[in-house]
CSV table of C-alpha atoms and ligand atoms in Angstrom, one decimal:
chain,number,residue,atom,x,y,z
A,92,UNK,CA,0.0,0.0,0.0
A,93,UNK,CA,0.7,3.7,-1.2
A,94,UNK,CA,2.7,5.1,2.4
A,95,UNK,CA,1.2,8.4,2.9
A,96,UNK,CA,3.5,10.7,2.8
A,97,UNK,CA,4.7,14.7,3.7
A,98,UNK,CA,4.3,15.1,0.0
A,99,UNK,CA,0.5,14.2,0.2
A,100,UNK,CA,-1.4,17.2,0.7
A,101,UNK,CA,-4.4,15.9,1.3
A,102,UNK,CA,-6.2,12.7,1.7
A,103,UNK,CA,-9.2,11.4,0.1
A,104,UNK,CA,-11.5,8.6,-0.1
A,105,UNK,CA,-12.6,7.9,-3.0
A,106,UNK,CA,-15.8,6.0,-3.3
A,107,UNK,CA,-16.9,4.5,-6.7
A,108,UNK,CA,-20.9,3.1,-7.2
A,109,UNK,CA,-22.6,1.1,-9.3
A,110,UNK,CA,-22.8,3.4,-12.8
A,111,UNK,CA,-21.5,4.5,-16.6
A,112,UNK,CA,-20.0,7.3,-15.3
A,113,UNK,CA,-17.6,5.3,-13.3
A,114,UNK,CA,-15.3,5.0,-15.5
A,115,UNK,CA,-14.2,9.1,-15.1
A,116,UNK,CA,-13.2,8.1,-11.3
A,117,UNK,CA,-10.2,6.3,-13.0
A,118,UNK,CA,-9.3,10.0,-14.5
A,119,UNK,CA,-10.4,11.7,-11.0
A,120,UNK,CA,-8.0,9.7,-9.5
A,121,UNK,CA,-5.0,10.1,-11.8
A,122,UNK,CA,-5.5,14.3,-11.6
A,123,UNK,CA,-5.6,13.9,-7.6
A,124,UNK,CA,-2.4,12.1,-7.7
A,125,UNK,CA,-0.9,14.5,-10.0
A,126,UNK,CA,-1.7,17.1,-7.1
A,127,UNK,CA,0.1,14.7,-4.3
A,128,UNK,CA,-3.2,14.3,-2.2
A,129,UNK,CA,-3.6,10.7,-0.8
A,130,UNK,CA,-6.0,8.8,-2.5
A,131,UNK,CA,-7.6,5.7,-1.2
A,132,UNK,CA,-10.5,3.8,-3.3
A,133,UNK,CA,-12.9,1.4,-2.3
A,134,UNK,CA,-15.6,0.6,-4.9
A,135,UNK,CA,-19.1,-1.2,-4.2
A,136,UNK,CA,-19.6,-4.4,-6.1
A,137,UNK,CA,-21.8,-2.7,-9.0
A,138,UNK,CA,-18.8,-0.3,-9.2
A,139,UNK,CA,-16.3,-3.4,-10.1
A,140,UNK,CA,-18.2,-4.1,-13.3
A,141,UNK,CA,-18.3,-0.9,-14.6
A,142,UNK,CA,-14.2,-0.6,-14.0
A,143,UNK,CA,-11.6,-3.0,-12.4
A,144,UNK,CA,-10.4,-2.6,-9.3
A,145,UNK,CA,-6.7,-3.1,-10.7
A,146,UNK,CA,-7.2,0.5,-12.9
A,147,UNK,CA,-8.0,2.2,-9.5
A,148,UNK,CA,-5.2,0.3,-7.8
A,149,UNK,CA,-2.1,1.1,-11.0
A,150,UNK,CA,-3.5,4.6,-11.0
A,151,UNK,CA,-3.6,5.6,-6.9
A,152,UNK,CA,-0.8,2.5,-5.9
A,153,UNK,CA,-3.0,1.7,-3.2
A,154,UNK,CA,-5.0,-1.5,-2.8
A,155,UNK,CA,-8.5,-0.9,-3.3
A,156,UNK,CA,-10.9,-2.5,-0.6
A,157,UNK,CA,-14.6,-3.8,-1.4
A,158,UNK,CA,-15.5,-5.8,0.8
A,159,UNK,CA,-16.9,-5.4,4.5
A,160,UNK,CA,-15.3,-8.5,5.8
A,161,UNK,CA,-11.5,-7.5,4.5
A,162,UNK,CA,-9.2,-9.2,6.7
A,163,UNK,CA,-6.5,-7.1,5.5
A,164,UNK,CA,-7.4,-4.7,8.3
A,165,UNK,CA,-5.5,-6.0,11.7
A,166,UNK,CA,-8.6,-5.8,13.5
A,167,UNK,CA,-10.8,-6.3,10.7
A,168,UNK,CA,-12.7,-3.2,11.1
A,169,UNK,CA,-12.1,-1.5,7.7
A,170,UNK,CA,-15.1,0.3,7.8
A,171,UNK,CA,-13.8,2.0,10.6
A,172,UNK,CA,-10.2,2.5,10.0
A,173,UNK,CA,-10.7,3.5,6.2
A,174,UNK,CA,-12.5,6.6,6.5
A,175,UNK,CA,-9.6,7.5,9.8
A,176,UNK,CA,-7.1,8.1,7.4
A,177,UNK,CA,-8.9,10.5,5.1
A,178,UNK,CA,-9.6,14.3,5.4
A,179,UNK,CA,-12.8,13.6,3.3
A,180,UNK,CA,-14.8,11.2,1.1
A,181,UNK,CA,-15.8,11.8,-2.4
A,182,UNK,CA,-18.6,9.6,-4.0
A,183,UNK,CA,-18.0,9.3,-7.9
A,184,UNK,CA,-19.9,8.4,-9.5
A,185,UNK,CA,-23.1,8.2,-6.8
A,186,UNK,CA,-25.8,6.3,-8.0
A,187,UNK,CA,-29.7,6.8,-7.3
A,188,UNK,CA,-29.3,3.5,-5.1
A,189,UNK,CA,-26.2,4.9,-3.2
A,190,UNK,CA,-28.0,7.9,-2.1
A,191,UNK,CA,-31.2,6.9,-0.9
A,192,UNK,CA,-28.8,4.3,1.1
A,193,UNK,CA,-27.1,7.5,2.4
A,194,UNK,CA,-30.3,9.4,2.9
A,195,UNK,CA,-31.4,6.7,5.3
A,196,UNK,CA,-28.7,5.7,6.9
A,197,UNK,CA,-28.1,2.4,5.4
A,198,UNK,CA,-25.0,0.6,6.1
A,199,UNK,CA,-25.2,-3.3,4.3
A,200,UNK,CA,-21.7,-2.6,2.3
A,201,UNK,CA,-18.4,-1.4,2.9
A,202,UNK,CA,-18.7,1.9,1.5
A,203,UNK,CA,-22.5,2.9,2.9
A,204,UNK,CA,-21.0,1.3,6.2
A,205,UNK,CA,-17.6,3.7,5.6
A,206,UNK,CA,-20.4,7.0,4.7
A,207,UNK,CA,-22.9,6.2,8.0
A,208,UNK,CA,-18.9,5.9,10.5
A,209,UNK,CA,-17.0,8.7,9.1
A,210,UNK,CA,-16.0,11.8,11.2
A,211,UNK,CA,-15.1,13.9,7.7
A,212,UNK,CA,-16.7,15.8,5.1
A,213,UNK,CA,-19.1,13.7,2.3
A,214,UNK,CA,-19.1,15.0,-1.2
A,215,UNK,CA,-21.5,12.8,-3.6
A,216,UNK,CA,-21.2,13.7,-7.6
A,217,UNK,CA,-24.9,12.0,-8.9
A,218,UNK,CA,-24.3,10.4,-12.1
A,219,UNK,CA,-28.0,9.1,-13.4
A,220,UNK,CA,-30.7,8.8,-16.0
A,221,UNK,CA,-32.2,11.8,-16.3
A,222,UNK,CA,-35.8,10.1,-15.2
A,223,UNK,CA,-34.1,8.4,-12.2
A,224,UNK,CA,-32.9,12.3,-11.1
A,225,UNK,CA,-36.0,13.6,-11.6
A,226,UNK,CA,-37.8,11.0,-9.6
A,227,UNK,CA,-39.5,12.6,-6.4
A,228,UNK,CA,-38.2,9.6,-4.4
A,229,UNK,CA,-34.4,10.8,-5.3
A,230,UNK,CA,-35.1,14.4,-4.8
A,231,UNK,CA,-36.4,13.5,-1.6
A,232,UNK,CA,-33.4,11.6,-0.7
A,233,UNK,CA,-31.1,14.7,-2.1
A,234,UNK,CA,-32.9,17.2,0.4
A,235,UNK,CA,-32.1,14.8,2.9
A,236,UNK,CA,-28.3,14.4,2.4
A,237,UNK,CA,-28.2,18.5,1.7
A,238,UNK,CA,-30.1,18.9,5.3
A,239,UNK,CA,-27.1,16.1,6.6
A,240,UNK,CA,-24.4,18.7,5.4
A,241,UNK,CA,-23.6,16.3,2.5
A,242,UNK,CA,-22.1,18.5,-0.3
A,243,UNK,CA,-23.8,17.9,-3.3
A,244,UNK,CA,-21.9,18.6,-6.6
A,245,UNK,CA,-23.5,18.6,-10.0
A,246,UNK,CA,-25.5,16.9,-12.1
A,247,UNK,CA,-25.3,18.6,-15.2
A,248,UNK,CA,-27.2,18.7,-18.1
A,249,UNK,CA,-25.8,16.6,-21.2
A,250,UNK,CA,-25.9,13.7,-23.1
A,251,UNK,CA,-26.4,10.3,-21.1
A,252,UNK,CA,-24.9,6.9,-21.6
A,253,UNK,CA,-28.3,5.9,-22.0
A,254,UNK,CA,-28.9,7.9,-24.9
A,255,UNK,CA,-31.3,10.5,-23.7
A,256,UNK,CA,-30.2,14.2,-22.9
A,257,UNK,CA,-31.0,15.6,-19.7
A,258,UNK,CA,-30.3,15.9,-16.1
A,259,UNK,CA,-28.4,14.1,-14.2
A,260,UNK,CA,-24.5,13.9,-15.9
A,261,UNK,CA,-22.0,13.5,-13.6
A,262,UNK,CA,-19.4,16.5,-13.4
A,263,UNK,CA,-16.4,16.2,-15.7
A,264,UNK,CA,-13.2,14.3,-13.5
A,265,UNK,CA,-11.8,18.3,-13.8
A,266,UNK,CA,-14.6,19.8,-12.1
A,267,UNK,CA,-14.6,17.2,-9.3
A,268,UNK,CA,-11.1,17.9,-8.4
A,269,UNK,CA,-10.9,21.5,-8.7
A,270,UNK,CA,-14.1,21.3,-6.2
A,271,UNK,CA,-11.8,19.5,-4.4
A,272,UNK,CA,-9.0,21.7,-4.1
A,273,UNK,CA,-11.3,24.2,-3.0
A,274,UNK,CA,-12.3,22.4,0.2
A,275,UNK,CA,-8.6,21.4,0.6
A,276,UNK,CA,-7.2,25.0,0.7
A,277,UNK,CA,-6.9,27.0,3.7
A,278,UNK,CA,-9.2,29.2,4.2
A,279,UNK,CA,-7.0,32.5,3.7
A,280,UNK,CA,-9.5,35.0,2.4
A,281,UNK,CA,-12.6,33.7,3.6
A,282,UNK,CA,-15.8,36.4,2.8
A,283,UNK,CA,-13.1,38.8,1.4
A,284,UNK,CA,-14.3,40.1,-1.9
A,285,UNK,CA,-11.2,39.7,-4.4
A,286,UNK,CA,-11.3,41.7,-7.5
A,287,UNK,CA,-9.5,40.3,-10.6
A,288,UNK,CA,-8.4,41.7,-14.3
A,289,UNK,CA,-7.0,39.4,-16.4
A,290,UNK,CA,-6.0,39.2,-20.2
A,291,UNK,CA,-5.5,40.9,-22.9
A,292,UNK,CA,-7.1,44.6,-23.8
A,293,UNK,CA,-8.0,44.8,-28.0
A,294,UNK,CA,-7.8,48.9,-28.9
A,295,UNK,CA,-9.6,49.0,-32.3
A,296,UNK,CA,-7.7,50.9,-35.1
A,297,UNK,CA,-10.6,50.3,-37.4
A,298,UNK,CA,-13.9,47.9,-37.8
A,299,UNK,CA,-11.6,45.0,-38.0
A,300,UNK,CA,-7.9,45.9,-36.6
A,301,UNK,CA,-6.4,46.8,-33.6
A,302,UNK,CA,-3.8,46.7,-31.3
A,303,UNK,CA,-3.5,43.9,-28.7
A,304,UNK,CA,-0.9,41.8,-27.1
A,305,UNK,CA,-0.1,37.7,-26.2
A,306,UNK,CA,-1.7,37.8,-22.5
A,307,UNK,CA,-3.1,34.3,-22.5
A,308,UNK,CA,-5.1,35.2,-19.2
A,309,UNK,CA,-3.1,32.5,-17.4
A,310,UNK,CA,-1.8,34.3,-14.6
A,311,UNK,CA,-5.5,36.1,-14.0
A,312,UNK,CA,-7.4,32.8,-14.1
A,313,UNK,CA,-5.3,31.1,-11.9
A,314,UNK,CA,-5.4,33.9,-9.6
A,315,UNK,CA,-8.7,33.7,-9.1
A,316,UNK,CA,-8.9,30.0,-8.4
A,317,UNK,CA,-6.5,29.7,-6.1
A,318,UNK,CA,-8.9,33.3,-4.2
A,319,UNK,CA,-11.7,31.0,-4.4
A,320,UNK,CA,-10.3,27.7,-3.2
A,321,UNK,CA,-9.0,30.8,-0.1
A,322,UNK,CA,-13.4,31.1,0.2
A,323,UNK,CA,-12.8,34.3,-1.2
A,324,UNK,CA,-15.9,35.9,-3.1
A,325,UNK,CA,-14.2,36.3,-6.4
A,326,UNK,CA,-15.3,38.5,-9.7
A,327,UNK,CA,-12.7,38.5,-13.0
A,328,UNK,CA,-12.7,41.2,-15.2
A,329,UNK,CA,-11.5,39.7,-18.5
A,330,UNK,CA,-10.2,40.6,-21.8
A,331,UNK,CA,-11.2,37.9,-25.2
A,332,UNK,CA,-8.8,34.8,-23.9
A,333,UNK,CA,-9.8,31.1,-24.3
A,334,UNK,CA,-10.1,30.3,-21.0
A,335,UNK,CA,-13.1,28.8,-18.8
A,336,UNK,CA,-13.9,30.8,-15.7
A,337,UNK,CA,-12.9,28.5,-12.2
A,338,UNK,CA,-17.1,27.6,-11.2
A,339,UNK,CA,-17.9,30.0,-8.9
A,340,UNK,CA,-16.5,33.0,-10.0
A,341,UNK,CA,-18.4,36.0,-11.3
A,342,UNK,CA,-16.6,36.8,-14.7
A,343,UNK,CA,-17.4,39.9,-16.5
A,344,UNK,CA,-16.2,40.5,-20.1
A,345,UNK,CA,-14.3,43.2,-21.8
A,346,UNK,CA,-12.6,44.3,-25.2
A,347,UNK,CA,-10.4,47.3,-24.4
A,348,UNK,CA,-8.6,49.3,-21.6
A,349,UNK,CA,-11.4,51.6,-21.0
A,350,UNK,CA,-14.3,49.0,-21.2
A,351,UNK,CA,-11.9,47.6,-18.3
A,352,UNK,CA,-11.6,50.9,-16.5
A,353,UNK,CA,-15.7,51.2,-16.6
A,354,UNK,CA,-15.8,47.5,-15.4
A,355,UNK,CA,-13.8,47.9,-12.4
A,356,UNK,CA,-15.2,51.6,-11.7
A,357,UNK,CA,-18.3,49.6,-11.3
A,358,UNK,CA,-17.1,46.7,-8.8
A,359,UNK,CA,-14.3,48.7,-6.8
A,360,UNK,CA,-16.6,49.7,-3.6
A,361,UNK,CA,-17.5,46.0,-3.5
A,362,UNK,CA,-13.6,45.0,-3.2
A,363,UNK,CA,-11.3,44.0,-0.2
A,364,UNK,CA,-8.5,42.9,-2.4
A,365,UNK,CA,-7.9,44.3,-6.0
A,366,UNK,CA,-5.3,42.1,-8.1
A,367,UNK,CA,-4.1,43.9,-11.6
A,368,UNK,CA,-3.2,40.7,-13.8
A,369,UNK,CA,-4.4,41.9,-16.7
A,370,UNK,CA,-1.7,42.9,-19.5
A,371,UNK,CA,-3.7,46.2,-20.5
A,372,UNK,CA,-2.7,48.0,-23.5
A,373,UNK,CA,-0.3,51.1,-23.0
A,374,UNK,CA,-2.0,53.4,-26.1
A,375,UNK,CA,-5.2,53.3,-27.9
A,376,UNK,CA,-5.7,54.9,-31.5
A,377,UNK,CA,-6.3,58.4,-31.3
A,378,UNK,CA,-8.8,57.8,-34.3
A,379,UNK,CA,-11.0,54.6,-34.8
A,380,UNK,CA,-12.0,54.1,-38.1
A,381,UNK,CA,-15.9,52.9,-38.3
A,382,UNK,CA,-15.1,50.6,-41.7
A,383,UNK,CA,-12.2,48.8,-42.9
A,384,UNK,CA,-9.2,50.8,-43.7
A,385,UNK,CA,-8.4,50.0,-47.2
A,386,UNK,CA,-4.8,49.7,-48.5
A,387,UNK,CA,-3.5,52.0,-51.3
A,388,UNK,CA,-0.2,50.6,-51.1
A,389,UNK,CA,1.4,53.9,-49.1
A,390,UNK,CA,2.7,53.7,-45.8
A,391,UNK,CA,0.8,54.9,-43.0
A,392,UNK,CA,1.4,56.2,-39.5
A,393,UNK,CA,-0.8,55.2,-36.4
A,394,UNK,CA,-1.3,58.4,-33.8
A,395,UNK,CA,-1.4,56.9,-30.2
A,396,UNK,CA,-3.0,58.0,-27.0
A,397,UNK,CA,-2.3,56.8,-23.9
A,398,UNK,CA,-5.0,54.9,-22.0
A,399,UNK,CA,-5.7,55.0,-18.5
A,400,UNK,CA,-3.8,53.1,-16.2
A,401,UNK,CA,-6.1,51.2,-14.1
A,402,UNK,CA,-4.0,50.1,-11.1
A,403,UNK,CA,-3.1,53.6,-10.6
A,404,UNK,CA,-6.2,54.9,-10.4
A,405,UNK,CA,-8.1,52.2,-8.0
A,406,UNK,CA,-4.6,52.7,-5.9
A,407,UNK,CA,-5.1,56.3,-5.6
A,408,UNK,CA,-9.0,56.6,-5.0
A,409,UNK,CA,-9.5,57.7,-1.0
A,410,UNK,CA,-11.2,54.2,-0.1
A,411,UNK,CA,-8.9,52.1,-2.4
A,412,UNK,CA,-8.5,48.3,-1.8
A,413,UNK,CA,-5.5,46.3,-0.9
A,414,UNK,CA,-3.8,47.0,-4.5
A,415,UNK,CA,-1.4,43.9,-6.2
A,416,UNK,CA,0.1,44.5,-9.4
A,417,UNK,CA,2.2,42.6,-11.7
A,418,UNK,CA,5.2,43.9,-13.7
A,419,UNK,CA,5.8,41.6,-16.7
A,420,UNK,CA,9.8,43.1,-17.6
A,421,UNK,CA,11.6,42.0,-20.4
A,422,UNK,CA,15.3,43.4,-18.8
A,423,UNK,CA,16.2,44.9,-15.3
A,424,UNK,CA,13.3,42.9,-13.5
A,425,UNK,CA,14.1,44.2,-9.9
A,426,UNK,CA,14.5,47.7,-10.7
A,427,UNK,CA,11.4,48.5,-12.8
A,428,UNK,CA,9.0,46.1,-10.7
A,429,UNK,CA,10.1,48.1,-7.5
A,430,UNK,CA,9.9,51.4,-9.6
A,431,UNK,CA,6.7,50.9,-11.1
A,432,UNK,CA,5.6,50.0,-7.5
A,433,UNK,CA,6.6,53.1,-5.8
A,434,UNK,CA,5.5,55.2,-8.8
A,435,UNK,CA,1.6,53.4,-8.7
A,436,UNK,CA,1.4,53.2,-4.7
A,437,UNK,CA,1.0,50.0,-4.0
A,438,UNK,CA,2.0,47.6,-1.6
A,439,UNK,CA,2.7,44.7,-3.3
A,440,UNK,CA,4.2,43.7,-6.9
A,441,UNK,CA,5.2,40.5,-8.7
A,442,UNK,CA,7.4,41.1,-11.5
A,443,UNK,CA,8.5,38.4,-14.1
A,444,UNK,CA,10.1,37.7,-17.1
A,445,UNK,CA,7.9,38.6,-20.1
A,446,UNK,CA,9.6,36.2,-22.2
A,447,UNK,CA,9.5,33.6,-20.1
A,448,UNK,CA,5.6,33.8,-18.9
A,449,UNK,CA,3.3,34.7,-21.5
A,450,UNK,CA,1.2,31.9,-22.2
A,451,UNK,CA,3.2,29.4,-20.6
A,452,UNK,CA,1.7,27.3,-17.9
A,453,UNK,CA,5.0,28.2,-15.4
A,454,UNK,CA,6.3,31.0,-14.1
A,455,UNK,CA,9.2,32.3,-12.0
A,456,UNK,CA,8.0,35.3,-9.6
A,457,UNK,CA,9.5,37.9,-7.1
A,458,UNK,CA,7.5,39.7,-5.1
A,459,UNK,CA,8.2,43.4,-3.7
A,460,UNK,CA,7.1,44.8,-0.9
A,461,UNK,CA,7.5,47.0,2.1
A,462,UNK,CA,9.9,44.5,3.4
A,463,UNK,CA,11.9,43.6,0.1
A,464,UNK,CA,11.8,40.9,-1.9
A,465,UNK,CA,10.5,37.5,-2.0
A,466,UNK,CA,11.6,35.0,-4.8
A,467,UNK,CA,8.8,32.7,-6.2
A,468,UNK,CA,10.8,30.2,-7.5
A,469,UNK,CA,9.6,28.4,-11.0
A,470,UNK,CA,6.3,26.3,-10.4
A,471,UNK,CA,3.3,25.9,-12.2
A,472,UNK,CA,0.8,29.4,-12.4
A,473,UNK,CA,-1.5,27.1,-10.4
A,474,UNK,CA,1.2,26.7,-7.5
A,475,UNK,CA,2.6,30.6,-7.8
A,476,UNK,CA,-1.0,32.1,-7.3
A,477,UNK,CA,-1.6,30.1,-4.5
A,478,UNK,CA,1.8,31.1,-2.7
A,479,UNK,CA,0.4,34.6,-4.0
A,480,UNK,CA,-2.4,34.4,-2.3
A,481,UNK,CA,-0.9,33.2,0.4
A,482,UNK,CA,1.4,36.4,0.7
A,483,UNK,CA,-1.6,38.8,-0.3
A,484,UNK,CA,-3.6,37.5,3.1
A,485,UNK,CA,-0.7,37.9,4.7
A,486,UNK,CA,-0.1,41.4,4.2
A,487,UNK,CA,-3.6,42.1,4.2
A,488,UNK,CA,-4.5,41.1,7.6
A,489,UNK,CA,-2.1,42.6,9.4
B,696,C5P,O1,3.1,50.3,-16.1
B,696,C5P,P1,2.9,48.9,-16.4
B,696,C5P,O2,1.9,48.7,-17.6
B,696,C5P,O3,4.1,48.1,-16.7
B,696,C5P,O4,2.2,48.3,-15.1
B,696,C5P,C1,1.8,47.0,-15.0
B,696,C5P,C2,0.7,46.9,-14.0
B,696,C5P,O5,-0.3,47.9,-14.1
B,696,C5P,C3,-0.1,45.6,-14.1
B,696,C5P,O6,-0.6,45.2,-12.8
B,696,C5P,C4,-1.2,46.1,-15.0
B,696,C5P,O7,-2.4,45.2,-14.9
B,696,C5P,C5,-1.5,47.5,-14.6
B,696,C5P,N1,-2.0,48.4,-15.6
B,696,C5P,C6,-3.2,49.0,-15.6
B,696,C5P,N2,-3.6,49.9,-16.5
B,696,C5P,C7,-2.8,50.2,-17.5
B,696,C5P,C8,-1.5,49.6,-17.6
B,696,C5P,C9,-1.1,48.7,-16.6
B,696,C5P,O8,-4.0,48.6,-14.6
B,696,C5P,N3,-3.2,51.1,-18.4
């Protein structure tokens, strides 16, 4: 069996029932591991013929238990000892059968008997035919488990195994494990109201053209992730990237620098913590043409105006949030990040390497503050913004 480990952030049960669905707890599993939490798997006997045990056991290196009467267990209490070792169970997929056990206390198989002993958190993710869901028997079983403090999390709408299309998909293995990571993360800014801007800004030259830069929004999205997973209340103010808002987050859509500037004027008295990720154009056209210029094989000179600059203004208003910026450098990092924070007034920074961050999924950050500076060393944006955030509550509540 898998040792657990100081590298295992967590721990997690994770309980597999009888359904289609089933076979995304293999991927659930491999994405947990990949984020060194603990995971053990026991699966009910339906489970083990929609997937083999021995796909649960490769991906997780632990031995997966199924059975009540495991003597594997010195004193043969699995049911008890299993659900000791976790910091909380997940249920995926749940079938319509598993929860009305759980709604009324059942316990005639390992994992019921494992649900009805714990002294953790429960998270189910439903995965059912879209008539089974809407059933009043399950529904009443659901308002049950919600009244037990059972987190529920999906189903979605979408296409079923079954071939119908309705209610009651499970959650995509993704969506279960950032829900996961959300409960796993200290609670750093719990309540506080965190303000995003992330992206790019587009400054139209004509109906077609403009001026725009190779922010992939990264950075910004992660950010406000890893302010969620803190139980922050989180609203991203973004510019046209291809990136899918963390669940949860309010996420609020913009084109250009001043459509930005309008956004945030908007939000700002609603905001604790106001974090400036986006990569907001320096100029705008002084002229926007209406149609398409056309060629007529001349050259032709742009005139530029200077936009706003966001951070500087929420940083200078007489109620302004805690203000973070970012300072994306292409040479003498140290100096212009600590310049540019002096010169907008804030009390935090984190300047990186332009080259080396835009649009990759890693980056290397120092922060500057009141005390100096604070190396981030390379990690995935995922791993930075949580350190981030970490620093940000720091600095916030003192
Ligand atoms: O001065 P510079 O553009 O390098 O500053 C970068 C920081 O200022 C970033 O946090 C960026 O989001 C913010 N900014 C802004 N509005 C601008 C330009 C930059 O909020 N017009």
């Amino acid at each position: 069996m898998a040792k657990i480990s100081i590298l295992h952030t967590k721990r997690l049960l994770l309980g597999l029932t009888g359904g289609v669905a089933a076979y995304k707890a293999a991927e659930i599993a491999r994405l947990l591991i990949q984020e060194n939490v603990y995971v053990q798997p026991v699966m009910t006997k339906s489970a083990c013929r929609f997937v083999g045990p021995a796909t649960l056991q490769a991906l997780t290196g632990n031995k997966v238990f199924t059975d009540l009467w495991d003597n594997r267990i010195d004193n043969n209490m699995a049911h008890i000892n299993i659900s000791r070792e976790v910091d909380a169970i997940l249920i995926a997929p749940a079938s319509a059968d598993f929860i009305a056990k759980l709604a009324n206390g059942f316990a005639n198989d390992l994992l019921s008997t494992l649900c009805l002993a714990r002294n953790c958190p429960l998270f189910i993710a439903p995965a059912m035919n879209l008539q089974m869901w809407g059933n009043p028997a399950t529904q009443r079983n659901l308002a049950l488990l919600q009244r037990d403090d059972i987190t529920i999390l999906g189903p979605v709408k979408g296409s079923q195994a079954c071939g119908e299309t309705g209610m009651g998909r499970m959650l995509e293995a993704q969506e279960l494990v950032e829900a996961m990571q959300i409960f796993f993360q200290p609670k750093l800014l719990q309540n506080n109201r965190v303000l995003i801007t992330a992206g790019p800004t587009y400054e139209a030259i004509d109906a077609v053209r403009g001026i725009t830069n190779l922010s992939s929004g990264k950075m910004g999205y992660t950010l406000a992730r890893a302010a969620l997973e803190a139980g922050a209340k989180v609203t991203l103010i973004s510019g046209a990237v291809c990136l899918e808002a963390p669940f949860g987050v309010t996420r609020i859509n913009i084109i250009s620098a001043k459509d930005m500037l309008v956004a945030v004027r908007k939000e700002i008295s609603n905001t604790d913590i106001f974090i400036s990720a986006a990569a907001v154009a320096d100029f705008l056209p002084t002229k926007i043409n209406k149609q398409k210029i056309k060629k007529d094989g001349r050259s032709m000179s742009l005139k530029l105006t200077p936009n706003p600059d966001i951070l500087e203004y929420v940083a200078g208003l007489p109620k302004s949030p805690f203000c973070v910026g970012f300072a994306a450098e292409t040479e003498n990092l140290e100096k212009n990040a600590e310049d540019k924070r002096r010169k907008k007034k804030i009390p935090l920074i984190a300047a990186n390497l332009a080259q080396d961050t835009i649009g990759s999924d890693e980056s290397a950050l120092i922060l500057f503050d009141d005390k100096g500076k604070h190396p981030l060393p390379k990690a995935p944006k995922i791993v930075q913004a949580r350190r981030l955030i970490k620093h940000i509550s720091l600095l916030y509540k003192k």
